[in-house]
Amino acid sequence: MSNLSLESINKVFTSGQLPESFGIKITEVNKDSITGELTVDERHLRPGKIMNGGVSLVLIETMGSVSSCLFIDMEKQNAFGIQVSANHLNVARPGDVLTAKSTAVHIGRTTQIWDVNITNQKGKLISSGRITMLVTEMPLQKV
């Protein structure tokens, strides 16, 4: 398992990238899970003033990608989402604070599977998803 700190994760995986533009912040790092947060605003809406389901997929992809790095050597390996799916169970509205938590299902040498549940501030399940990550021997490019 990697020794990535919460600060370094937010710097490497969110700062100046898609998660930051969506308002996603990683809030907790555990040995086999990552938790992130997003407050729904105008950027995330579809007609009817409800959150677009694609936002849940971005959260699932982000949580899976960050989580996979807990179990790889980022100097020698990289991990890519190769399949993501979600079930949208409830709507989210502007002002809702969503929490996305990843849970490791399978940590293999070349693949990882992560379940990600997204709940609102009342604990209501908004979306439930799964992402499969492919682990390769290519390092992340350093900026």
mmCIF file of C-alpha atoms in Angstrom:
data_model
loop_
_atom_site.group_PDB
_atom_site.id
_atom_site.type_symbol
_atom_site.label_atom_id
_atom_site.label_comp_id
_atom_site.label_asym_id
_atom_site.label_seq_id
_atom_site.Cartn_x
_atom_site.Cartn_y
_atom_site.Cartn_z
ATOM 1 C CA MET A 1 0.000 0.000 0.000
ATOM 2 C CA SER A 2 1.196 3.503 -0.871
ATOM 3 C CA ASN A 3 1.831 6.167 1.750
ATOM 4 C CA LEU A 4 -0.012 8.953 -0.062
ATOM 5 C CA SER A 5 -1.170 11.714 2.248
ATOM 6 C CA LEU A 6 -4.505 13.504 1.926
ATOM 7 C CA GLU A 7 -2.651 16.672 0.919
ATOM 8 C CA SER A 8 -0.568 14.953 -1.760
ATOM 9 C CA ILE A 9 -3.617 13.141 -3.159
ATOM 10 C CA ASN A 10 -5.518 16.404 -3.572
ATOM 11 C CA LYS A 11 -2.465 18.001 -5.190
ATOM 12 C CA VAL A 12 -1.758 15.134 -7.623
ATOM 13 C CA PHE A 13 -5.312 14.089 -8.486
ATOM 14 C CA THR A 14 -7.514 17.173 -8.240
ATOM 15 C CA SER A 15 -5.551 20.424 -8.427
ATOM 16 C CA GLY A 16 -5.946 22.017 -11.869
ATOM 17 C CA GLN A 17 -7.724 18.954 -13.256
ATOM 18 C CA LEU A 18 -11.271 17.725 -13.956
ATOM 19 C CA PRO A 19 -12.092 16.841 -10.320
ATOM 20 C CA GLU A 20 -11.198 20.382 -9.215
ATOM 21 C CA SER A 21 -13.332 21.921 -11.983
ATOM 22 C CA PHE A 22 -16.259 19.763 -10.784
ATOM 23 C CA GLY A 23 -15.652 20.786 -7.157
ATOM 24 C CA ILE A 24 -14.521 17.338 -5.981
ATOM 25 C CA LYS A 25 -12.276 17.224 -2.923
ATOM 26 C CA ILE A 26 -10.758 14.105 -1.407
ATOM 27 C CA THR A 27 -11.572 14.224 2.312
ATOM 28 C CA GLU A 28 -10.363 10.945 3.780
ATOM 29 C CA VAL A 29 -7.784 8.272 3.021
ATOM 30 C CA ASN A 30 -7.913 4.837 4.637
ATOM 31 C CA LYS A 31 -5.904 1.674 3.993
ATOM 32 C CA ASP A 32 -8.451 0.338 1.480
ATOM 33 C CA SER A 33 -10.797 3.227 0.709
ATOM 34 C CA ILE A 34 -10.967 6.864 -0.303
ATOM 35 C CA THR A 35 -13.745 9.338 0.498
ATOM 36 C CA GLY A 36 -14.503 12.470 -1.493
ATOM 37 C CA GLU A 37 -17.056 15.242 -1.371
ATOM 38 C CA LEU A 38 -18.892 17.428 -3.856
ATOM 39 C CA THR A 39 -21.535 20.103 -3.312
ATOM 40 C CA VAL A 40 -24.075 20.122 -6.144
ATOM 41 C CA ASP A 41 -24.319 23.495 -7.908
ATOM 42 C CA GLU A 42 -25.267 24.941 -11.314
ATOM 43 C CA ARG A 43 -22.319 23.190 -13.027
ATOM 44 C CA HIS A 44 -23.819 19.778 -12.266
ATOM 45 C CA LEU A 45 -27.429 20.282 -13.336
ATOM 46 C CA ARG A 46 -29.611 19.031 -16.154
ATOM 47 C CA PRO A 47 -33.093 20.322 -17.036
ATOM 48 C CA GLY A 48 -35.432 20.132 -14.061
ATOM 49 C CA LYS A 49 -32.687 21.463 -11.771
ATOM 50 C CA ILE A 50 -31.489 18.007 -10.770
ATOM 51 C CA MET A 51 -27.956 16.666 -10.950
ATOM 52 C CA ASN A 52 -26.911 15.097 -14.240
ATOM 53 C CA GLY A 53 -26.139 11.378 -13.796
ATOM 54 C CA GLY A 54 -22.780 11.906 -15.498
ATOM 55 C CA VAL A 55 -21.608 13.712 -12.377
ATOM 56 C CA SER A 56 -21.974 10.453 -10.454
ATOM 57 C CA LEU A 57 -19.852 8.719 -13.080
ATOM 58 C CA VAL A 58 -17.158 11.395 -12.738
ATOM 59 C CA LEU A 59 -17.205 10.848 -8.961
ATOM 60 C CA ILE A 60 -16.985 7.070 -9.375
ATOM 61 C CA GLU A 61 -14.126 7.355 -11.893
ATOM 62 C CA THR A 62 -12.273 9.810 -9.638
ATOM 63 C CA MET A 63 -12.656 7.726 -6.487
ATOM 64 C CA GLY A 64 -11.602 4.532 -8.296
ATOM 65 C CA SER A 65 -8.599 6.163 -9.928
ATOM 66 C CA VAL A 66 -7.359 7.696 -6.705
ATOM 67 C CA SER A 67 -8.091 4.531 -4.710
ATOM 68 C CA SER A 68 -6.135 2.356 -7.128
ATOM 69 C CA CYS A 69 -3.024 4.385 -6.426
ATOM 70 C CA LEU A 70 -3.076 3.199 -2.816
ATOM 71 C CA PHE A 71 -1.933 -0.175 -4.132
ATOM 72 C CA ILE A 72 0.533 0.651 -6.900
ATOM 73 C CA ASP A 73 4.020 2.103 -7.099
ATOM 74 C CA MET A 74 3.295 5.422 -8.798
ATOM 75 C CA GLU A 75 6.927 5.721 -9.899
ATOM 76 C CA LYS A 76 6.642 2.507 -11.944
ATOM 77 C CA GLN A 77 2.934 1.919 -12.538
ATOM 78 C CA ASN A 78 -0.264 3.637 -13.557
ATOM 79 C CA ALA A 79 -3.906 2.612 -13.295
ATOM 80 C CA PHE A 80 -6.663 3.362 -15.798
ATOM 81 C CA GLY A 81 -10.414 2.923 -15.555
ATOM 82 C CA ILE A 82 -11.441 0.388 -18.196
ATOM 83 C CA GLN A 83 -15.077 -0.095 -17.201
ATOM 84 C CA VAL A 84 -17.418 1.982 -15.081
ATOM 85 C CA SER A 85 -21.101 1.537 -14.372
ATOM 86 C CA ALA A 86 -23.637 3.128 -12.081
ATOM 87 C CA ASN A 87 -27.178 2.871 -10.884
ATOM 88 C CA HIS A 88 -28.822 6.197 -10.103
ATOM 89 C CA LEU A 89 -31.243 5.596 -7.252
ATOM 90 C CA ASN A 90 -32.263 9.096 -6.164
ATOM 91 C CA VAL A 91 -31.886 12.632 -7.458
ATOM 92 C CA ALA A 92 -29.512 15.229 -6.093
ATOM 93 C CA ARG A 93 -30.399 18.901 -6.110
ATOM 94 C CA PRO A 94 -28.466 22.176 -5.828
ATOM 95 C CA GLY A 95 -26.978 22.531 -2.370
ATOM 96 C CA ASP A 96 -26.842 18.801 -1.675
ATOM 97 C CA VAL A 97 -23.504 17.731 -0.257
ATOM 98 C CA LEU A 98 -22.540 14.386 -1.751
ATOM 99 C CA THR A 99 -20.077 11.964 -0.213
ATOM 100 C CA ALA A 100 -18.497 9.308 -2.436
ATOM 101 C CA LYS A 101 -16.731 6.415 -0.733
ATOM 102 C CA SER A 102 -14.763 3.716 -2.511
ATOM 103 C CA THR A 103 -14.456 0.191 -1.192
ATOM 104 C CA ALA A 104 -11.959 -2.335 -2.526
ATOM 105 C CA VAL A 105 -13.604 -5.426 -4.025
ATOM 106 C CA HIS A 106 -10.544 -6.950 -5.729
ATOM 107 C CA ILE A 107 -6.912 -5.866 -5.660
ATOM 108 C CA GLY A 108 -4.962 -7.916 -8.176
ATOM 109 C CA ARG A 109 -1.622 -7.560 -9.895
ATOM 110 C CA THR A 110 -3.123 -6.204 -13.138
ATOM 111 C CA THR A 111 -6.720 -5.336 -12.229
ATOM 112 C CA GLN A 112 -8.556 -3.735 -9.370
ATOM 113 C CA ILE A 113 -12.303 -3.455 -8.769
ATOM 114 C CA TRP A 114 -13.792 -0.711 -6.616
ATOM 115 C CA ASP A 115 -17.374 -0.162 -5.469
ATOM 116 C CA VAL A 116 -18.319 3.477 -4.954
ATOM 117 C CA ASN A 117 -21.437 4.615 -3.115
ATOM 118 C CA ILE A 118 -22.572 8.213 -3.325
ATOM 119 C CA THR A 119 -24.814 9.514 -0.545
ATOM 120 C CA ASN A 120 -26.266 12.918 0.252
ATOM 121 C CA GLN A 121 -25.997 14.860 3.504
ATOM 122 C CA LYS A 122 -28.946 12.895 4.922
ATOM 123 C CA GLY A 123 -27.281 9.555 4.190
ATOM 124 C CA LYS A 124 -29.639 8.793 1.281
ATOM 125 C CA LEU A 125 -28.020 6.686 -1.463
ATOM 126 C CA ILE A 126 -27.916 8.741 -4.683
ATOM 127 C CA SER A 127 -25.834 6.439 -6.907
ATOM 128 C CA SER A 128 -24.009 3.166 -6.578
ATOM 129 C CA GLY A 129 -21.281 2.237 -9.001
ATOM 130 C CA ARG A 130 -18.375 -0.007 -9.797
ATOM 131 C CA ILE A 131 -15.140 0.683 -11.640
ATOM 132 C CA THR A 132 -12.570 -1.755 -12.960
ATOM 133 C CA MET A 133 -9.023 -0.440 -13.092
ATOM 134 C CA LEU A 134 -6.204 -1.767 -15.285
ATOM 135 C CA VAL A 135 -2.739 -1.565 -13.728
ATOM 136 C CA THR A 136 0.089 -1.012 -16.221
ATOM 137 C CA GLU A 137 3.854 -0.707 -15.939
ATOM 138 C CA MET A 138 3.873 2.880 -17.208
ATOM 139 C CA PRO A 139 4.597 5.609 -14.663
ATOM 140 C CA LEU A 140 2.493 8.740 -14.377
ATOM 141 C CA GLN A 141 4.082 11.667 -16.188
ATOM 142 C CA LYS A 142 5.611 14.164 -13.822
ATOM 143 C CA VAL A 143 4.717 17.775 -14.361
#
